[in-house]
mmCIF file of C-alpha atoms in Angstrom:
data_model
loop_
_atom_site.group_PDB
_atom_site.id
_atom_site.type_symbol
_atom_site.label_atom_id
_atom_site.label_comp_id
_atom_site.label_asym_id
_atom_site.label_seq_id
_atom_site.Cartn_x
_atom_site.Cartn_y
_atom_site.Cartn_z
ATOM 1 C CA UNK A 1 266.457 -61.836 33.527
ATOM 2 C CA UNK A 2 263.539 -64.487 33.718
ATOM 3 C CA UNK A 3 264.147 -66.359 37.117
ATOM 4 C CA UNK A 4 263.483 -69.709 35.886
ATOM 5 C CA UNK A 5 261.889 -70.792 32.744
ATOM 6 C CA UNK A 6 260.140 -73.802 32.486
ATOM 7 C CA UNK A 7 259.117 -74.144 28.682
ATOM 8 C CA UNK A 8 255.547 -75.601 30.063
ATOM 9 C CA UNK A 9 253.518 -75.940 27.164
ATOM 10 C CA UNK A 10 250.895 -73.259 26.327
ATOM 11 C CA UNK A 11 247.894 -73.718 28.222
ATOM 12 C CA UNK A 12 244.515 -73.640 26.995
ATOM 13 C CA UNK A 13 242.733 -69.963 25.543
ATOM 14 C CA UNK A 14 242.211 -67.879 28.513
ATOM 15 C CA UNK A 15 239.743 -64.445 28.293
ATOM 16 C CA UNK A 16 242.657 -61.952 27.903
ATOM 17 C CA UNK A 17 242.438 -58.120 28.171
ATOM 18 C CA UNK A 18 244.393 -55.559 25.985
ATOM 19 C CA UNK A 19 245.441 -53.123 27.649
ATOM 20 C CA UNK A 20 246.911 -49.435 26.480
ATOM 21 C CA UNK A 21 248.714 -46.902 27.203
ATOM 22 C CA UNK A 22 248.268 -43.883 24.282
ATOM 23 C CA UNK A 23 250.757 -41.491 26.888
ATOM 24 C CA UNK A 24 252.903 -41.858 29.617
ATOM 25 C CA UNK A 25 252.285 -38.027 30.369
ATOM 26 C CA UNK A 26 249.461 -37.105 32.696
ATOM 27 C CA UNK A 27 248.703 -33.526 34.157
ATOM 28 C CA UNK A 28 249.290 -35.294 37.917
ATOM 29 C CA UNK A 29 252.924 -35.935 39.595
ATOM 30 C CA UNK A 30 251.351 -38.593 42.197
ATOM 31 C CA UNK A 31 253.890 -39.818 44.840
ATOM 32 C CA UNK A 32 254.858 -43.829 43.746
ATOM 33 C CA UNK A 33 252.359 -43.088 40.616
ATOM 34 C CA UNK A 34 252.444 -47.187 39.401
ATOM 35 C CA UNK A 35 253.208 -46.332 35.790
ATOM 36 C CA UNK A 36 255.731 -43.478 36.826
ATOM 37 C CA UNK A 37 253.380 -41.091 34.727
ATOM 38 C CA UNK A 38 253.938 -37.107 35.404
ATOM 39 C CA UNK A 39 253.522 -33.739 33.458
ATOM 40 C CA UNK A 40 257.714 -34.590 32.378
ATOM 41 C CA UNK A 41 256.762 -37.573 30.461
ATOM 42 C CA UNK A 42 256.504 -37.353 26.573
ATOM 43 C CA UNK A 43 256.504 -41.231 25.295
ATOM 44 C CA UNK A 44 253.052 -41.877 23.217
ATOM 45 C CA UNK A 45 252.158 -44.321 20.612
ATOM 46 C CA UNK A 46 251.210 -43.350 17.501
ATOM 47 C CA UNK A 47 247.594 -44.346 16.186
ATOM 48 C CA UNK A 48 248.426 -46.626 13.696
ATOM 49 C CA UNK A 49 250.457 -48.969 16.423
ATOM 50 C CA UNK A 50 247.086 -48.483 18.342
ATOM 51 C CA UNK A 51 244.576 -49.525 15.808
ATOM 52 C CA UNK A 52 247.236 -52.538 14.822
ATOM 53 C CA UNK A 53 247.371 -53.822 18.452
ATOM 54 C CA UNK A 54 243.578 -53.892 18.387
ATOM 55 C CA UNK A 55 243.321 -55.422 14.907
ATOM 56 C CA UNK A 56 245.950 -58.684 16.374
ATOM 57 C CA UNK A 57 243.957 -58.034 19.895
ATOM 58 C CA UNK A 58 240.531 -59.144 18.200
ATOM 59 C CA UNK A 59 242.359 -61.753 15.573
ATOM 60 C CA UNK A 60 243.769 -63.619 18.963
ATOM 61 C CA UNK A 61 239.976 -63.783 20.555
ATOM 62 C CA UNK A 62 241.078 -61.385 23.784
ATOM 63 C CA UNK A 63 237.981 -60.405 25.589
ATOM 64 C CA UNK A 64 238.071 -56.325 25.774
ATOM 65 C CA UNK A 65 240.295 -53.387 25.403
ATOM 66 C CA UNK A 66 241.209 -50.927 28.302
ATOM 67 C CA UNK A 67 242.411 -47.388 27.761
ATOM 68 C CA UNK A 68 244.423 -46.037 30.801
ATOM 69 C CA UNK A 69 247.632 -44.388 31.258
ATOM 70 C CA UNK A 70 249.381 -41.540 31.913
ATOM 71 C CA UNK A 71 245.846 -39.887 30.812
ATOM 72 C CA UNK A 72 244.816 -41.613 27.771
ATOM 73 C CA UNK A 73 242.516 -38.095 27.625
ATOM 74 C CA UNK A 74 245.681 -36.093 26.495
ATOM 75 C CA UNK A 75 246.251 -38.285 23.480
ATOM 76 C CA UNK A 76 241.762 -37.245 22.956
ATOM 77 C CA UNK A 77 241.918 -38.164 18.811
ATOM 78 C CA UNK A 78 244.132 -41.227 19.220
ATOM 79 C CA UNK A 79 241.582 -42.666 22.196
ATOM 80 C CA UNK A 80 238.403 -41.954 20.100
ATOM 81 C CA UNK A 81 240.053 -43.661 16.761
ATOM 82 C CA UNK A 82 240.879 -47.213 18.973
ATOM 83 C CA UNK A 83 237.501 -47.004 20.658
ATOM 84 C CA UNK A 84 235.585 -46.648 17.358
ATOM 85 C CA UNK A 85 237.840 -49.543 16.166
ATOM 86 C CA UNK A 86 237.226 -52.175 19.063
ATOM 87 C CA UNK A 87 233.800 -51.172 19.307
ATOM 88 C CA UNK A 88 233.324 -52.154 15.523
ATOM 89 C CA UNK A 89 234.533 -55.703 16.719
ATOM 90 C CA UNK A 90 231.969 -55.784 18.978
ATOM 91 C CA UNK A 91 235.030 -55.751 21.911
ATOM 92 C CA UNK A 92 233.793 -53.931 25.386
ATOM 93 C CA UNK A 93 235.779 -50.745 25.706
ATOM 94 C CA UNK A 94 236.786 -49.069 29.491
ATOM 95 C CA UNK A 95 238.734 -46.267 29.708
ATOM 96 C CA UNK A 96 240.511 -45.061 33.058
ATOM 97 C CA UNK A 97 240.971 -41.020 33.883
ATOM 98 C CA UNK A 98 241.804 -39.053 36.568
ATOM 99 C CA UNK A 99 238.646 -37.131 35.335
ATOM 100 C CA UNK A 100 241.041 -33.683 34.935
ATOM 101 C CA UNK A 101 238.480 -32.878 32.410
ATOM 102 C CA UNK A 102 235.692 -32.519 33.865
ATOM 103 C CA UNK A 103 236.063 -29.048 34.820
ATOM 104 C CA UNK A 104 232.040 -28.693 35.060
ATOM 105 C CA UNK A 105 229.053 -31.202 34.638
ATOM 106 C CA UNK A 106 228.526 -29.763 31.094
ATOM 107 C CA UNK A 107 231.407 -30.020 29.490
ATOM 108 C CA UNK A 108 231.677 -33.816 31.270
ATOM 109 C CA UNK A 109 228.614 -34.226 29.701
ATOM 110 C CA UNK A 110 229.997 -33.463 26.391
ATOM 111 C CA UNK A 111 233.446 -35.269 26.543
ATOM 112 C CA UNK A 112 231.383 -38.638 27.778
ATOM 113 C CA UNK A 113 229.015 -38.043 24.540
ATOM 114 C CA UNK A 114 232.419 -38.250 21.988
ATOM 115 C CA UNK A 115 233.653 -41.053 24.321
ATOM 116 C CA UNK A 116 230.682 -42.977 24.202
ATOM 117 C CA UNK A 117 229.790 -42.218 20.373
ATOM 118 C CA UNK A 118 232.713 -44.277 19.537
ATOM 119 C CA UNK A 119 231.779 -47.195 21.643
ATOM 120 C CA UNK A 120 232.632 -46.748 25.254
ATOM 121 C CA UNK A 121 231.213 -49.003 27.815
ATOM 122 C CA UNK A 122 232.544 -48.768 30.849
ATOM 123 C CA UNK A 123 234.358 -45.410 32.585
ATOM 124 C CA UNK A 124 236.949 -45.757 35.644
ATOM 125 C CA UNK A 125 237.828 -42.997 37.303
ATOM 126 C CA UNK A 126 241.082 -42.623 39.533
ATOM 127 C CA UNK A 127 241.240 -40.266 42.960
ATOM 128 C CA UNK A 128 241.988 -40.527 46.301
ATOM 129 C CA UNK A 129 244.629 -38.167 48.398
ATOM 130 C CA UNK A 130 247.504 -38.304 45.894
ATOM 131 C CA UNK A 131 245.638 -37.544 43.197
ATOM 132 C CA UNK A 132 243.713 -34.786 44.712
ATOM 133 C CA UNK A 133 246.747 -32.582 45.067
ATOM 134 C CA UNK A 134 246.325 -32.109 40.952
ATOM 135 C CA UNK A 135 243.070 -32.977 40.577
ATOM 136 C CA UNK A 136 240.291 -31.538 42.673
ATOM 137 C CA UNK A 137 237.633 -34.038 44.132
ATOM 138 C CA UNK A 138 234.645 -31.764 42.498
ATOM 139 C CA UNK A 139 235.885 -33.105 38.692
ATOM 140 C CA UNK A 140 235.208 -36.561 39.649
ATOM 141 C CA UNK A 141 231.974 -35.663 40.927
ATOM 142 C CA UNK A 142 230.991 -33.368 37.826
ATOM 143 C CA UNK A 143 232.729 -36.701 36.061
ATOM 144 C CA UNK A 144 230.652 -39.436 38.165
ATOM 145 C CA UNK A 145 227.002 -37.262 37.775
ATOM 146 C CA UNK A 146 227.437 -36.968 33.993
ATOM 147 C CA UNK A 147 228.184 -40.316 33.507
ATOM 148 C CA UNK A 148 225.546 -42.238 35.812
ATOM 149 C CA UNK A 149 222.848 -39.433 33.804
ATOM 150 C CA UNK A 150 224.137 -41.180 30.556
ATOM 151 C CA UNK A 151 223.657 -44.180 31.811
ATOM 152 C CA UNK A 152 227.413 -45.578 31.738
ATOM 153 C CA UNK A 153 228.392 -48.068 33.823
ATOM 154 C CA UNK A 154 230.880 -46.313 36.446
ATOM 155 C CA UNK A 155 233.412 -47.085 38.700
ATOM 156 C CA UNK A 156 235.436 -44.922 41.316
ATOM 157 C CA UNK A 157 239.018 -46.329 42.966
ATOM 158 C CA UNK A 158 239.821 -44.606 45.956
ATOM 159 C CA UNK A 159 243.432 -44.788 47.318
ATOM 160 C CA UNK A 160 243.956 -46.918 50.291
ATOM 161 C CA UNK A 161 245.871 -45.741 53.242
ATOM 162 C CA UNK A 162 246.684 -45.470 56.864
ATOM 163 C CA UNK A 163 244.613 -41.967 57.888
ATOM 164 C CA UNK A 164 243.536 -41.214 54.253
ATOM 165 C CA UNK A 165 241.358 -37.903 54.391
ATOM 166 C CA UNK A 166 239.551 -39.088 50.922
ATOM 167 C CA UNK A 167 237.355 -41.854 51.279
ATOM 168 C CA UNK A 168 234.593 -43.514 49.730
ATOM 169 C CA UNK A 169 232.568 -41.808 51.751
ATOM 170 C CA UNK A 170 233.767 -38.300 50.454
ATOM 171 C CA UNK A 171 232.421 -38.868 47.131
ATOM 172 C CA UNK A 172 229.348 -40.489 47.820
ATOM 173 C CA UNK A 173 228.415 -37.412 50.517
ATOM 174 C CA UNK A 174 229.282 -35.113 47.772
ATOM 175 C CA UNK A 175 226.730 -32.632 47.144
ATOM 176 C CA UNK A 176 227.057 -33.031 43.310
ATOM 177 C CA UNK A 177 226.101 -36.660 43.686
ATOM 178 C CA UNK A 178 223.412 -35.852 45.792
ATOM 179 C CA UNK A 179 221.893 -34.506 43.091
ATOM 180 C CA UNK A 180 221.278 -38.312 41.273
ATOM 181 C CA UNK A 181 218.673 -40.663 41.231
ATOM 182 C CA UNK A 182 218.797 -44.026 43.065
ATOM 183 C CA UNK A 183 218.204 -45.586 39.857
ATOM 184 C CA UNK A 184 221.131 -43.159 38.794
ATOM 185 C CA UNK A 185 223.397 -44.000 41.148
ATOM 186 C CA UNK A 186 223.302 -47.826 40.326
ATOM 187 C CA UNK A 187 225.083 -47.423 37.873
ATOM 188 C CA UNK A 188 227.739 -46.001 40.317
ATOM 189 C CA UNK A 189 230.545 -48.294 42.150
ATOM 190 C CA UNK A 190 233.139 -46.846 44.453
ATOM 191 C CA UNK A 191 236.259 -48.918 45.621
ATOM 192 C CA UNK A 192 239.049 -48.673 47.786
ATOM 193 C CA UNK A 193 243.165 -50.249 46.629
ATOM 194 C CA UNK A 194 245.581 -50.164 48.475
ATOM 195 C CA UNK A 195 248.388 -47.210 47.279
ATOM 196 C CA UNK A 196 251.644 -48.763 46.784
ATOM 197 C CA UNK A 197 254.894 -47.870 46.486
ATOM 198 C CA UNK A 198 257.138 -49.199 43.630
ATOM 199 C CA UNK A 199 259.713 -49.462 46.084
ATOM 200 C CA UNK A 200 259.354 -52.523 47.954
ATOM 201 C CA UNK A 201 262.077 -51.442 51.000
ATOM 202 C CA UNK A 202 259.345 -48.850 51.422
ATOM 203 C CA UNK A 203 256.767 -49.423 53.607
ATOM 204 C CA UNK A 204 253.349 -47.771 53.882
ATOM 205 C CA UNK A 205 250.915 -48.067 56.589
ATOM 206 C CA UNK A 206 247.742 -49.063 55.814
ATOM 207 C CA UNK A 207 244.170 -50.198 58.167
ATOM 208 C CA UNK A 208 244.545 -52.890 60.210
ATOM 209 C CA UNK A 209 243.838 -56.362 58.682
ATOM 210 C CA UNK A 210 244.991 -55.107 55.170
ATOM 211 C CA UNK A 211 248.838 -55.959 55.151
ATOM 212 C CA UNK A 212 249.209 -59.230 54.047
ATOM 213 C CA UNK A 213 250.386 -61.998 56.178
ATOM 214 C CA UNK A 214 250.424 -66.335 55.728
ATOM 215 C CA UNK A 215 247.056 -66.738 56.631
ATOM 216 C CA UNK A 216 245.935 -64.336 54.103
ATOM 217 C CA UNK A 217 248.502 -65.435 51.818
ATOM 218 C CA UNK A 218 247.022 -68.564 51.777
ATOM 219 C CA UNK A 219 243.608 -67.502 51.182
ATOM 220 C CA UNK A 220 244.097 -65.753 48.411
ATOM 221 C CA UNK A 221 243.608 -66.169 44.390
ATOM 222 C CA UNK A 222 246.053 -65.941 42.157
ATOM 223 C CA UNK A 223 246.781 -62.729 39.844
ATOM 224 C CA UNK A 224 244.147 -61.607 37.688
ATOM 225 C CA UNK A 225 246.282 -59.883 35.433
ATOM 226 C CA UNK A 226 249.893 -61.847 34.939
ATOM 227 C CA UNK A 227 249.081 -63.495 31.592
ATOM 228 C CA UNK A 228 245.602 -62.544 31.383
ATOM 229 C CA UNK A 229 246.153 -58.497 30.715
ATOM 230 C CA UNK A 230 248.650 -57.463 27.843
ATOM 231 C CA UNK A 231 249.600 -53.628 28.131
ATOM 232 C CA UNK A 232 250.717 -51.581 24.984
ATOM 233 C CA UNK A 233 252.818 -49.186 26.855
ATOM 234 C CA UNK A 234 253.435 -45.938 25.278
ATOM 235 C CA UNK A 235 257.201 -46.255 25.235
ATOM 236 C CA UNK A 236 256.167 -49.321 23.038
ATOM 237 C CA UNK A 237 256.920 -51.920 25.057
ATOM 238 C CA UNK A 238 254.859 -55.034 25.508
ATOM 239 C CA UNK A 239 254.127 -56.124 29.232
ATOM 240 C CA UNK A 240 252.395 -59.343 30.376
ATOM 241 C CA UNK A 241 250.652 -58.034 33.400
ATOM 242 C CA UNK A 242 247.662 -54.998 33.849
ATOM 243 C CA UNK A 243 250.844 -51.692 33.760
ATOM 244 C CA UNK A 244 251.372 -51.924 37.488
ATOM 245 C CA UNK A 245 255.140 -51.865 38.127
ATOM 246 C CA UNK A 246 255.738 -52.800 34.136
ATOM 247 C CA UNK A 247 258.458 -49.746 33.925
ATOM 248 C CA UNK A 248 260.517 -51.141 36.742
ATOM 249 C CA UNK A 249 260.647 -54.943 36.351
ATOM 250 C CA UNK A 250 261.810 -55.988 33.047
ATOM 251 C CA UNK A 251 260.642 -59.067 33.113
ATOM 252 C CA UNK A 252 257.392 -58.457 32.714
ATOM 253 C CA UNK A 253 258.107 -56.703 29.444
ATOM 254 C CA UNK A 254 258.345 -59.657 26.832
ATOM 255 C CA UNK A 255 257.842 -58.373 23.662
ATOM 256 C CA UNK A 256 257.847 -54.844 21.526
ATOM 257 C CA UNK A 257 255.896 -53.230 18.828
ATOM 258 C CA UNK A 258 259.136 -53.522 16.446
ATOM 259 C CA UNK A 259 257.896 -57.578 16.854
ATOM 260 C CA UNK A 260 256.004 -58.705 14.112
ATOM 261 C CA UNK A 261 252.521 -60.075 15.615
ATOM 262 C CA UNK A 262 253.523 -58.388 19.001
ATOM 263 C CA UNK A 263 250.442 -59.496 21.253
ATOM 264 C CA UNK A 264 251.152 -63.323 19.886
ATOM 265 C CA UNK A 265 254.999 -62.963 20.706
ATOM 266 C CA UNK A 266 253.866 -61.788 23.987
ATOM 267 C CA UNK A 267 251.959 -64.762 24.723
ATOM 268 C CA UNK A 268 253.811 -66.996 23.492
ATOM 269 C CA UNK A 269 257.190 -65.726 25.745
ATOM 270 C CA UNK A 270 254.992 -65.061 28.992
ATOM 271 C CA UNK A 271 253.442 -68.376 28.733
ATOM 272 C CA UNK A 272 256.561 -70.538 28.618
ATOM 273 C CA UNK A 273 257.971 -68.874 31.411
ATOM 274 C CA UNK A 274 257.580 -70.723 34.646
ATOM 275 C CA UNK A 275 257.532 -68.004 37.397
ATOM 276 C CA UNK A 276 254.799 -66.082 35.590
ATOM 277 C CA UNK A 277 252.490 -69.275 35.251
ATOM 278 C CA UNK A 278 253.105 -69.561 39.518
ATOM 279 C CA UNK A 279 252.163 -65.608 39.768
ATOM 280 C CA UNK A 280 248.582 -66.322 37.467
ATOM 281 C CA UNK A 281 247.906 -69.429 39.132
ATOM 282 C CA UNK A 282 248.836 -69.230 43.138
ATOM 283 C CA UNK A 283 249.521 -65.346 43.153
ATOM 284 C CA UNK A 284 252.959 -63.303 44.215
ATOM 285 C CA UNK A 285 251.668 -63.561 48.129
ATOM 286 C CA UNK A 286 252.020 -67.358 47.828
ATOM 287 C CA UNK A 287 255.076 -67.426 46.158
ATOM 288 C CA UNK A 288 256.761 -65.532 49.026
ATOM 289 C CA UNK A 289 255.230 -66.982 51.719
ATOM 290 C CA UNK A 290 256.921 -70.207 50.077
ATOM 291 C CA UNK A 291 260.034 -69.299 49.723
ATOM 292 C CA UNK A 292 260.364 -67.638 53.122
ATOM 293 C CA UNK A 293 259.841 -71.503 54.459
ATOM 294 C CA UNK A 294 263.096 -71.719 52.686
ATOM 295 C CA UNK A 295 265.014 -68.886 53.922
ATOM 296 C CA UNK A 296 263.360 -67.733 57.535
ATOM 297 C CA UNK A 297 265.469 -64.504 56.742
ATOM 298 C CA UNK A 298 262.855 -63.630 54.549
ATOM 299 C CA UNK A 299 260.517 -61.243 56.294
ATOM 300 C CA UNK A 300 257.487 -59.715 54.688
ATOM 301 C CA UNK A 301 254.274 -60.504 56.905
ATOM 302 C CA UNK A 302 252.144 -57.539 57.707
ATOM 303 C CA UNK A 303 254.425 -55.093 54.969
ATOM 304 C CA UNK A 304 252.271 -55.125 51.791
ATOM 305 C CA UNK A 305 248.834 -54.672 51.072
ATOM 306 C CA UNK A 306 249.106 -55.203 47.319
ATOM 307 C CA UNK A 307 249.285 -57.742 44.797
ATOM 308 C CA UNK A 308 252.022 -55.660 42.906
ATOM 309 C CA UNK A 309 254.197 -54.731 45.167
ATOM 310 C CA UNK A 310 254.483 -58.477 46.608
ATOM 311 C CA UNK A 311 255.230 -59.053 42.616
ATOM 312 C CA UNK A 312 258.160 -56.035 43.147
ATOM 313 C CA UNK A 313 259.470 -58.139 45.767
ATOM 314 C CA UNK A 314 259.571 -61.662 44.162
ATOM 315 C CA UNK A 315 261.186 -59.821 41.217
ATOM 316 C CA UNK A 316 263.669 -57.627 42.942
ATOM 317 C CA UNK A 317 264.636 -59.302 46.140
ATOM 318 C CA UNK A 318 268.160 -61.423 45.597
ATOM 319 C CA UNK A 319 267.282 -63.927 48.817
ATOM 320 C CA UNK A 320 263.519 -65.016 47.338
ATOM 321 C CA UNK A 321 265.272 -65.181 43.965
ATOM 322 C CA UNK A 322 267.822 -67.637 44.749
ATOM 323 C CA UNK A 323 265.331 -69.734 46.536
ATOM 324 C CA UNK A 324 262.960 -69.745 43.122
ATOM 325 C CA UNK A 325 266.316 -70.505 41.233
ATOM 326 C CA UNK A 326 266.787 -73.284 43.642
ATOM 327 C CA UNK A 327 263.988 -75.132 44.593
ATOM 328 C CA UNK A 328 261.313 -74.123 41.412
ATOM 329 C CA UNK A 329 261.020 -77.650 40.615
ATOM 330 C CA UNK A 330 259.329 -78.460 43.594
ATOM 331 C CA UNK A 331 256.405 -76.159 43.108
ATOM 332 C CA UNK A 332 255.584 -78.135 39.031
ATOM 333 C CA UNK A 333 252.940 -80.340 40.131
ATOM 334 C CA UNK A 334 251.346 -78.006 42.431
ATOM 335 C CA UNK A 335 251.154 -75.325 39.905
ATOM 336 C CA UNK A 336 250.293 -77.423 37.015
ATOM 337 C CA UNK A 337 246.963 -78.862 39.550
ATOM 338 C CA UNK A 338 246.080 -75.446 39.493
ATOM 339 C CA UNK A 339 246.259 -74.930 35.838
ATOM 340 C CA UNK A 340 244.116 -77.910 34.752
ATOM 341 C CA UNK A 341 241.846 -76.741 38.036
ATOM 342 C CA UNK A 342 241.393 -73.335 36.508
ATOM 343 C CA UNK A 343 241.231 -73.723 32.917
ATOM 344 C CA UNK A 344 240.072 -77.310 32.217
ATOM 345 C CA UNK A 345 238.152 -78.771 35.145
ATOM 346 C CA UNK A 346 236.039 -76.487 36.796
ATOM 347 C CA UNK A 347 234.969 -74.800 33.370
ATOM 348 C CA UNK A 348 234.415 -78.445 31.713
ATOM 349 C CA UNK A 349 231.857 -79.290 35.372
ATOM 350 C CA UNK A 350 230.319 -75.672 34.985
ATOM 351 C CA UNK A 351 229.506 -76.242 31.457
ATOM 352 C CA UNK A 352 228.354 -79.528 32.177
ATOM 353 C CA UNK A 353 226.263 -78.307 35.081
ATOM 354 C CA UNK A 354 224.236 -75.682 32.858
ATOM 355 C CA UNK A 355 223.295 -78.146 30.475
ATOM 356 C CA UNK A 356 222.252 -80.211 32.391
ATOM 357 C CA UNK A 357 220.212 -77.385 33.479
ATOM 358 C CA UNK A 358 218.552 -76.830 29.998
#
């Protein structure tokens, strides 16, 4: 059920990001794995949905296409055939992995020359100490030093948590990576997120200073994927938001592929609804830091580190969604500010700024 629904009217083009999901399955069980992917799953689109969702993807002017799963690796023909086709529209291409491949620098070598032979541009890989219980910290390694040899433009996310034994610093000390260039390794970026459960009654512990609290609340953006990333799931649902969560709140799911024009449905039902424009605009930390000035019974300060699972709690949490049913009006000029902010002023000054420049 949609919260509240405001029927704004559609706001101006936005850079948007397809997103897809070839597989749910993936050869890791991680504990709260975000897109619920394991070695039990079996839901994967078939290529001609793929290559369609591109094809509508490239018609609507999104930005770039983004392979992840599950392990879009396991679905290997499928992820080739919608690389080749973005790349042919000129659309950048980044693929996520756990890296499972890469069971030696060779053969990483040789899966990265397919993947980029179709038109890859960017490689993510995912570890950290979840992921390390399927997938040894050497294949990311053999993964990372083939890939910053070829030149591709790499990046690493490390799992953030309370007494986490891998760490940035793991990787970078490895003895595989020791083996690169420093003009090698610049193509190399590793990053720490916060691991979250999907849960939002449970509670991890993370460093200090990463929870979220009001001040922090306040300080922060709104989401970067609500409305801006559209994930093809492989169960072929439609989600307005970058996968995160997408399998447990339903309404983030707002179209299928059984929709004619799927990606355009998609927009057009995300866009018209309210609580999603609040999310993209002010972010899910805001939004619950308002409506705990509401209802003081709200508590949340220092529980969450991420984004997503702040979302999990907006969506799922019967006290913060009777205050949004309640009192959503108030919030319509704020959030509207912020629209015109985002997409109308500051780009119109920018632009105006640079050629004034030239």
């Amino acid at each position: 059920m949609k919260p509240v629904d405001a029927r704004a009217a559609l706001l101006p083009q936005r850079r948007r990001t397809l997103s897809i999901m070839p597989t749910f399955t993936c050869p890791a069980a991680c504990a709260d794995c975000g897109t619920l992917s394991s070695p039990r799953e079996r839901a994967h689109l078939d290529l001609d949905t793929v290559l369609a969702a591109i094809d509508e993807a490239h018609a609507l002017g999104f930005c770039n296409v983004v392979f992840t799963g599950g392990e879009a690796t396991l679905e290997w023909a499928t992820l080739l055939r919608g690389i080749e086709r973005a790349a042919s529209y000129r659309l950048p291409v980044r693929l996520v992995t756990n890296a499972h491949w890469a069971t030696s620098t060779a053969v990483a070598h040789d899966k990265l020359a397919a993947l980029m032979a179709a038109g890859l541009s960017e490689i993510n890989y995912s570890t950290g100490d979840e992921h390390i219980r399927y997938i040894p910290l050497q294949r990311v390694a053999h993964a990372c030093v083939a890939a910053c040899q070829r030149k591709l433009r790499t990046h690493v996310m490390m799992e953030l948590k309370d007494e986490r034994t891998i760490t940035p610093e793991s990787l970078q000390d490895h003895p595989l990576l020791q083996s690169l260039t420093p003009q090698q390794r610049n193509y190399l970026t590793i990053l720490s997120s916060p691991w979250m459960p999907l849960n939002h009654s449970t509670v991890y512990q993370y460093p200090q200073g990463v929870a979220c609290d009001v001040q922090a609340a306040a300080m922060r953006g709104g989401c970067t994927s609500v409305l801006k990333t559209y994930t093809l799931q492989a169960d072929g649902r439609v989600g307005a938001c970058c996968g995160l969560g997408l399998r447990v709140i339903p309404e983030l799911n707002v179209s299928t592929t059984a929709e004619a024009h799927c990606l355009q449905q998609a927009i057009s039902e995300a866009e018209q609804d309210f609580l999603k424009l609040w999310i993209h605009y002010q972010g899910p930390a805001k939004v619950v830091a308002w409506a705990a000035t509401h209802d003081p019974a709200i508590r949340w300060e220092g529980m969450y580190a991420h984004q997503c699972q702040m979302c999990q709690r907006l969506y799922h949490d019967d006290a913060i969604r009777n205050v949004i049913a309640s009192h959503w009006q108030e919030m319509i000029a704020e959030v509207m500010q912020a629209a015109w902010l985002d997409d109308v002023h500051i780009p119109a000054t920018l632009s105006h700024l640079l050629h004034e420049q030239d």
